[in-house]
Amino acid sequence: MKILVLMHKDLVPPKDIKEAEFDKEEVPWITEYDVITGLKELGHTVHACGVISDLKVIKNAIDEFNPALIFNLLEEFDGEVLFDQNVVSYLELLRVPYTGCNPRGLMLARDKALTKKILHFHRLKTPQFQVFPKNKKTRKSKNLQYPLIVKCLTEEASLAIAKASIVHNEEKLIERVQYINQKIGVDAIVEEFIEGREFYVGVMGNYKVQTLPVWELRFEKVDRPEKELYSNRAKWNNKYRDRKGIKTEHAELDVETEKRIKHICKKAYKHLNLNGYARVDLRMNSNGDIYIIEVNPNPNIAKADEFASSASFLGTCYPKLLTQILKLAKSWAKKV
């Protein structure tokens, strides 16, 4: 097929660059490179389209290239994460098939507070939370119990997540909320921090949903791994990762717990009106209670990332994973 790959303009990989010519852990466009290379290896004709804030760029690329399908890797538009749903809505208006989640699902899942309200309504465990808007003084609810974690309400990729994000008193809470509100410039969400094991589960499908193997975040060189979190440094700083023994791998779980986790993920996926593919982040405390932390539509699908790694563990090689994503896009377009 002729496939148009949408991505941020700053993340368009250099043309004709070979894998041996760059460090995968250093370049910001590794996902885009992996997807483009993988699609070409499958025999597709691929055109990369870099976008920042002009929909005409997309329309012109569609008119000139005439793709059979769009592989959507955009995570924002004009610097706004929440605008990614508008781009997908635009693709739907143009009647062009696209990969990943529909705009309704993106709207629900990108807002962490709205996600949690829906999960609570359907009796799926998620930490108690409170939103702290950036231009409004808000007092902590008495229902929230320390320790708490302070995050951006809508941003992704562990933005502003650090050790200081976990707070144990009001002074530190106010300090961190102000950092999110003023330094990052967005609303903050404060939720109870669940001490325990952290899992990631890939979910794929439109109407019939399947889960990938449960993946676990591990800290092998710390005394209290249950108190750790997947901060920005834990994700991207290799020296920090080595010092703490951080890695993600297939989770060793008893059959019943694994079944329970996968059932929870499928329910969350369906209740949030998701399709295509997504990743559910969870934590399990010492009592075995499982909490949904976040639900991420259109997650990172670089070869080395958790989603593709768990698919590979199941026996799904990277080209086959991309093919499955393309098939889901085509079947969704037929039913919409």
Short mmCIF file of C-alpha atoms in Angstrom, two decimals:
data_model
loop_
_atom_site.label_atom_id
_atom_site.label_comp_id
_atom_site.label_asym_id
_atom_site.label_seq_id
_atom_site.Cartn_x
_atom_site.Cartn_y
_atom_site.Cartn_z
CA MET A 1 0.00 0.00 0.00
CA LYS A 2 0.87 3.66 -0.20
CA ILE A 3 1.11 4.79 3.42
CA LEU A 4 1.43 8.37 4.66
CA VAL A 5 3.08 8.54 8.10
CA LEU A 6 2.09 11.59 10.16
CA MET A 7 4.56 12.82 12.77
CA HIS A 8 5.81 16.02 14.37
CA LYS A 9 8.01 17.95 11.96
CA ASP A 10 10.96 17.84 14.39
CA LEU A 11 10.74 14.03 14.51
CA VAL A 12 11.09 13.29 10.80
CA PRO A 13 14.14 10.98 10.54
CA PRO A 14 16.95 11.93 8.15
CA LYS A 15 16.39 10.40 4.71
CA ASP A 16 18.24 7.18 3.86
CA ILE A 17 20.00 7.01 7.24
CA LYS A 18 21.11 3.50 8.26
CA GLU A 19 20.60 1.97 11.71
CA ALA A 20 24.35 1.65 12.23
CA GLU A 21 24.81 5.39 11.70
CA PHE A 22 23.11 6.61 14.89
CA ASP A 23 22.64 5.78 18.58
CA LYS A 24 19.08 4.52 19.13
CA GLU A 25 19.06 5.78 22.71
CA GLU A 26 20.11 9.29 21.74
CA VAL A 27 17.87 10.25 18.82
CA PRO A 28 14.33 11.55 19.55
CA TRP A 29 12.89 10.08 16.33
CA ILE A 30 13.53 6.37 16.95
CA THR A 31 9.80 5.46 16.91
CA GLU A 32 9.29 7.26 13.62
CA TYR A 33 12.39 5.59 12.18
CA ASP A 34 11.30 2.11 13.32
CA VAL A 35 7.79 2.51 11.89
CA ILE A 36 8.96 3.91 8.53
CA THR A 37 11.69 1.26 8.18
CA GLY A 38 9.33 -1.53 9.23
CA LEU A 39 6.66 -0.48 6.73
CA LYS A 40 9.20 -0.31 3.92
CA GLU A 41 10.48 -3.79 4.82
CA LEU A 42 6.91 -5.02 4.43
CA GLY A 43 6.92 -3.69 0.87
CA HIS A 44 4.78 -0.59 1.39
CA THR A 45 5.50 2.74 -0.30
CA VAL A 46 5.98 5.22 2.54
CA HIS A 47 5.94 9.00 2.69
CA ALA A 48 6.79 10.87 5.93
CA CYS A 49 4.76 14.01 6.63
CA GLY A 50 6.02 16.39 9.30
CA VAL A 51 3.34 18.51 10.96
CA ILE A 52 3.38 21.33 13.51
CA SER A 53 0.38 23.64 13.29
CA ASP A 54 -0.99 23.64 9.75
CA LEU A 55 -3.69 21.21 8.60
CA LYS A 56 -3.00 22.22 4.99
CA VAL A 57 0.26 20.27 5.21
CA ILE A 58 -1.75 17.11 5.84
CA LYS A 59 -4.34 17.87 3.14
CA ASN A 60 -1.65 18.66 0.56
CA ALA A 61 0.23 15.45 1.36
CA ILE A 62 -2.97 13.42 0.98
CA ASP A 63 -3.82 15.10 -2.34
CA GLU A 64 -0.31 14.66 -3.75
CA PHE A 65 0.55 11.19 -2.41
CA ASN A 66 -2.97 9.69 -2.47
CA PRO A 67 -2.33 7.19 0.35
CA ALA A 68 -4.45 4.13 0.95
CA LEU A 69 -3.95 4.65 4.68
CA ILE A 70 -2.39 7.04 7.20
CA PHE A 71 -0.12 5.78 9.98
CA ASN A 72 -0.70 8.34 12.70
CA LEU A 73 2.26 9.04 15.01
CA LEU A 74 1.20 12.58 15.97
CA GLU A 75 0.95 13.12 19.73
CA GLU A 76 0.12 16.83 19.59
CA PHE A 77 -0.81 19.67 17.24
CA ASP A 78 0.39 23.26 17.57
CA GLY A 79 2.06 22.31 20.86
CA GLU A 80 -1.20 21.10 22.45
CA VAL A 81 -1.49 17.43 23.45
CA LEU A 82 -5.29 17.60 23.53
CA PHE A 83 -5.38 18.74 19.89
CA ASP A 84 -4.33 15.30 18.62
CA GLN A 85 -8.01 14.29 18.71
CA ASN A 86 -8.81 17.20 16.36
CA VAL A 87 -6.32 15.97 13.79
CA VAL A 88 -7.92 12.52 13.86
CA SER A 89 -11.37 14.11 13.54
CA TYR A 90 -10.04 15.92 10.46
CA LEU A 91 -8.88 12.61 8.98
CA GLU A 92 -12.34 11.17 9.58
CA LEU A 93 -13.93 14.13 7.77
CA LEU A 94 -11.60 13.46 4.84
CA ARG A 95 -12.65 9.78 4.93
CA VAL A 96 -9.03 8.61 5.05
CA PRO A 97 -8.33 5.42 7.05
CA TYR A 98 -5.83 5.95 9.87
CA THR A 99 -4.09 3.86 12.51
CA GLY A 100 -4.65 4.16 16.23
CA CYS A 101 -7.46 5.53 18.32
CA ASN A 102 -10.59 7.39 17.27
CA PRO A 103 -11.13 11.01 18.41
CA ARG A 104 -13.78 10.11 21.00
CA GLY A 105 -11.43 7.71 22.75
CA LEU A 106 -8.55 10.19 22.60
CA MET A 107 -10.71 12.88 24.18
CA LEU A 108 -11.69 10.62 27.09
CA ALA A 109 -8.29 9.08 27.75
CA ARG A 110 -6.07 12.16 27.35
CA ASP A 111 -7.80 13.85 30.31
CA LYS A 112 -6.57 11.84 33.31
CA ALA A 113 -9.30 13.16 35.60
CA LEU A 114 -12.08 12.32 33.17
CA THR A 115 -10.56 8.87 32.66
CA LYS A 116 -10.58 8.24 36.41
CA LYS A 117 -14.20 9.36 36.75
CA ILE A 118 -15.24 6.88 34.08
CA LEU A 119 -13.20 4.10 35.69
CA HIS A 120 -14.71 4.85 39.11
CA PHE A 121 -18.20 4.75 37.60
CA HIS A 122 -17.50 1.27 36.23
CA ARG A 123 -16.02 0.13 39.56
CA LEU A 124 -12.49 -0.26 38.30
CA LYS A 125 -9.92 0.64 40.94
CA THR A 126 -7.90 3.79 40.32
CA PRO A 127 -6.22 6.01 42.95
CA GLN A 128 -8.25 8.75 44.63
CA PHE A 129 -7.41 12.06 43.00
CA GLN A 130 -7.96 15.81 42.86
CA VAL A 131 -7.33 18.37 40.11
CA PHE A 132 -5.42 21.59 40.88
CA PRO A 133 -6.12 24.10 38.03
CA LYS A 134 -3.26 26.43 37.15
CA ASN A 135 -5.11 29.72 37.78
CA LYS A 136 -7.09 28.80 40.85
CA LYS A 137 -6.25 28.27 44.52
CA THR A 138 -7.35 24.83 45.64
CA ARG A 139 -7.11 23.12 49.02
CA LYS A 140 -6.35 19.45 49.32
CA SER A 141 -9.39 17.27 49.90
CA LYS A 142 -9.49 15.54 53.29
CA ASN A 143 -10.17 12.29 51.45
CA LEU A 144 -6.68 12.24 49.93
CA GLN A 145 -4.11 10.35 52.01
CA TYR A 146 -0.34 10.83 51.82
CA PRO A 147 1.89 9.86 50.11
CA LEU A 148 0.58 11.64 47.01
CA ILE A 149 1.98 11.97 43.52
CA VAL A 150 1.68 15.23 41.54
CA LYS A 151 1.46 14.99 37.74
CA CYS A 152 0.41 17.00 34.70
CA LEU A 153 -3.29 16.56 33.98
CA THR A 154 -2.94 16.02 30.22
CA GLU A 155 0.75 15.71 29.28
CA GLU A 156 2.33 12.36 28.44
CA ALA A 157 5.75 10.65 28.34
CA SER A 158 6.48 11.20 32.06
CA LEU A 159 6.79 14.95 31.60
CA ALA A 160 7.65 16.56 34.97
CA ILE A 161 7.63 13.17 36.73
CA ALA A 162 10.54 13.03 39.17
CA LYS A 163 11.34 11.82 42.68
CA ALA A 164 10.01 15.18 43.92
CA SER A 165 6.62 14.30 42.42
CA ILE A 166 5.92 12.05 45.42
CA VAL A 167 5.03 14.26 48.38
CA HIS A 168 4.43 13.45 52.05
CA ASN A 169 3.16 16.74 53.48
CA GLU A 170 1.25 19.89 52.56
CA GLU A 171 4.33 22.06 52.10
CA LYS A 172 5.80 19.75 49.46
CA LEU A 173 2.38 19.29 47.85
CA ILE A 174 1.92 23.03 47.35
CA GLU A 175 5.48 23.38 46.10
CA ARG A 176 5.06 20.64 43.48
CA VAL A 177 1.62 21.80 42.35
CA GLN A 178 3.01 25.30 41.81
CA TYR A 179 5.84 23.82 39.78
CA ILE A 180 3.36 22.05 37.47
CA ASN A 181 1.03 25.07 37.29
CA GLN A 182 3.67 27.76 36.78
CA LYS A 183 6.83 26.15 35.38
CA ILE A 184 5.13 23.61 33.10
CA GLY A 185 2.09 25.86 32.66
CA VAL A 186 -0.65 23.22 32.89
CA ASP A 187 -3.25 21.96 35.36
CA ALA A 188 -2.00 19.44 37.91
CA ILE A 189 -3.60 16.20 39.02
CA VAL A 190 -2.78 14.91 42.48
CA GLU A 191 -3.48 11.28 43.29
CA GLU A 192 -2.69 8.80 46.03
CA PHE A 193 0.60 7.03 45.33
CA ILE A 194 0.16 3.26 45.26
CA GLU A 195 3.23 1.52 46.63
CA GLY A 196 3.85 -1.81 44.92
CA ARG A 197 4.66 -3.48 41.61
CA GLU A 198 4.11 -1.57 38.35
CA PHE A 199 2.78 -3.23 35.20
CA TYR A 200 2.13 -2.29 31.56
CA VAL A 201 -0.35 -4.12 29.37
CA GLY A 202 -0.72 -3.59 25.64
CA VAL A 203 -4.27 -3.86 24.33
CA MET A 204 -5.26 -4.16 20.67
CA GLY A 205 -8.54 -4.33 18.81
CA ASN A 206 -11.62 -2.46 17.65
CA TYR A 207 -14.61 -4.47 18.80
CA LYS A 208 -12.89 -7.76 19.60
CA VAL A 209 -10.05 -6.96 22.00
CA GLN A 210 -6.86 -8.86 22.83
CA THR A 211 -4.19 -8.19 25.45
CA LEU A 212 -0.45 -8.62 25.12
CA PRO A 213 1.62 -10.30 27.86
CA VAL A 214 1.86 -8.34 31.13
CA TRP A 215 5.11 -6.35 31.28
CA GLU A 216 6.67 -5.25 34.58
CA LEU A 217 8.91 -2.37 35.61
CA ARG A 218 11.68 -3.61 37.88
CA PHE A 219 14.19 -1.82 40.14
CA GLU A 220 16.76 -4.51 40.98
CA LYS A 221 19.37 -2.43 42.84
CA VAL A 222 17.21 -0.61 45.40
CA ASP A 223 16.07 -1.62 48.89
CA ARG A 224 12.40 -0.62 48.49
CA PRO A 225 11.39 -1.06 44.82
CA GLU A 226 7.70 -0.65 45.71
CA LYS A 227 8.38 3.02 46.52
CA GLU A 228 10.01 3.78 43.17
CA LEU A 229 8.32 5.32 40.11
CA TYR A 230 8.97 5.51 36.37
CA SER A 231 10.27 9.05 36.35
CA ASN A 232 11.72 10.92 33.40
CA ARG A 233 15.23 9.98 34.55
CA ALA A 234 14.20 6.35 35.06
CA LYS A 235 13.09 6.25 31.43
CA TRP A 236 15.82 8.15 29.63
CA ASN A 237 18.96 8.50 31.82
CA ASN A 238 21.16 5.45 31.25
CA LYS A 239 23.47 6.11 34.22
CA TYR A 240 20.45 6.41 36.53
CA ARG A 241 18.95 3.22 35.06
CA ASP A 242 22.18 1.30 35.59
CA ARG A 243 22.58 2.57 39.16
CA LYS A 244 19.08 1.44 40.15
CA GLY A 245 19.00 -1.68 38.01
CA ILE A 246 15.97 -0.52 36.05
CA LYS A 247 14.51 -2.72 33.35
CA THR A 248 11.16 -3.85 32.01
CA GLU A 249 10.44 -7.50 31.35
CA HIS A 250 7.75 -10.13 31.26
CA ALA A 251 5.95 -10.19 34.63
CA GLU A 252 6.13 -13.38 36.66
CA LEU A 253 2.56 -13.76 37.97
CA ASP A 254 0.29 -16.55 39.04
CA VAL A 255 -2.38 -17.49 36.51
CA GLU A 256 -5.24 -15.95 38.45
CA THR A 257 -3.53 -12.55 38.95
CA GLU A 258 -2.51 -12.34 35.30
CA LYS A 259 -6.06 -13.19 34.24
CA ARG A 260 -7.44 -10.52 36.59
CA ILE A 261 -5.06 -7.84 35.25
CA LYS A 262 -5.93 -8.59 31.64
CA HIS A 263 -9.67 -8.55 32.40
CA ILE A 264 -9.32 -5.12 34.06
CA CYS A 265 -7.40 -3.77 31.05
CA LYS A 266 -9.99 -5.00 28.55
CA LYS A 267 -12.80 -3.39 30.55
CA ALA A 268 -10.95 -0.05 30.79
CA TYR A 269 -10.23 -0.12 27.04
CA LYS A 270 -13.88 -0.69 26.18
CA HIS A 271 -15.32 1.77 28.72
CA LEU A 272 -13.07 4.54 27.36
CA ASN A 273 -14.25 3.87 23.79
CA LEU A 274 -10.73 3.02 22.58
CA ASN A 275 -9.77 1.21 19.42
CA GLY A 276 -6.62 0.40 17.47
CA TYR A 277 -4.05 -0.06 20.22
CA ALA A 278 -3.34 1.28 23.70
CA ARG A 279 -1.27 0.61 26.82
CA VAL A 280 -2.69 0.39 30.33
CA ASP A 281 -0.39 1.26 33.26
CA LEU A 282 -1.20 -0.38 36.60
CA ARG A 283 0.18 -0.85 40.10
CA MET A 284 -0.52 -3.68 42.53
CA ASN A 285 -0.12 -3.15 46.28
CA SER A 286 0.98 -5.70 48.88
CA ASN A 287 -2.63 -6.82 49.37
CA GLY A 288 -2.95 -7.75 45.71
CA ASP A 289 -5.27 -4.82 44.91
CA ILE A 290 -4.81 -3.72 41.29
CA TYR A 291 -5.13 -0.02 40.43
CA ILE A 292 -5.25 1.52 36.97
CA ILE A 293 -2.81 4.44 36.93
CA GLU A 294 -3.21 5.60 33.33
CA VAL A 295 -4.67 4.46 30.02
CA ASN A 296 -2.61 5.56 27.02
CA PRO A 297 -4.10 5.40 23.51
CA ASN A 298 -1.55 5.39 20.67
CA PRO A 299 1.39 4.56 22.97
CA ASN A 300 5.03 4.47 21.93
CA ILE A 301 5.61 1.56 19.54
CA ALA A 302 9.37 1.78 19.00
CA LYS A 303 10.95 -1.67 18.62
CA ALA A 304 12.58 -1.51 22.05
CA ASP A 305 9.60 -0.05 23.92
CA GLU A 306 7.31 -2.04 26.23
CA PHE A 307 4.45 -2.44 23.76
CA ALA A 308 6.54 -3.98 20.96
CA SER A 309 8.66 -5.96 23.44
CA SER A 310 5.61 -7.64 24.95
CA ALA A 311 4.25 -8.41 21.48
CA SER A 312 7.60 -9.95 20.59
CA PHE A 313 7.44 -12.13 23.74
CA LEU A 314 4.13 -13.45 22.40
CA GLY A 315 5.84 -14.33 19.13
CA THR A 316 4.69 -11.29 17.18
CA CYS A 317 7.72 -9.84 15.38
CA TYR A 318 7.81 -6.10 14.71
CA PRO A 319 6.70 -6.26 11.05
CA LYS A 320 3.80 -8.51 12.06
CA LEU A 321 2.83 -6.02 14.80
CA LEU A 322 2.76 -3.18 12.26
CA THR A 323 0.68 -5.33 9.93
CA GLN A 324 -1.85 -5.99 12.71
CA ILE A 325 -2.09 -2.24 13.38
CA LEU A 326 -2.71 -1.60 9.67
CA LYS A 327 -5.41 -4.28 9.53
CA LEU A 328 -7.19 -2.75 12.54
CA ALA A 329 -7.12 0.65 10.81
CA LYS A 330 -8.67 -0.76 7.63
CA SER A 331 -11.39 -2.69 9.49
CA TRP A 332 -12.26 0.37 11.61
CA ALA A 333 -12.59 2.53 8.49
CA LYS A 334 -15.06 0.04 6.99
CA LYS A 335 -17.31 0.09 10.06
CA VAL A 336 -17.28 3.84 10.77
#
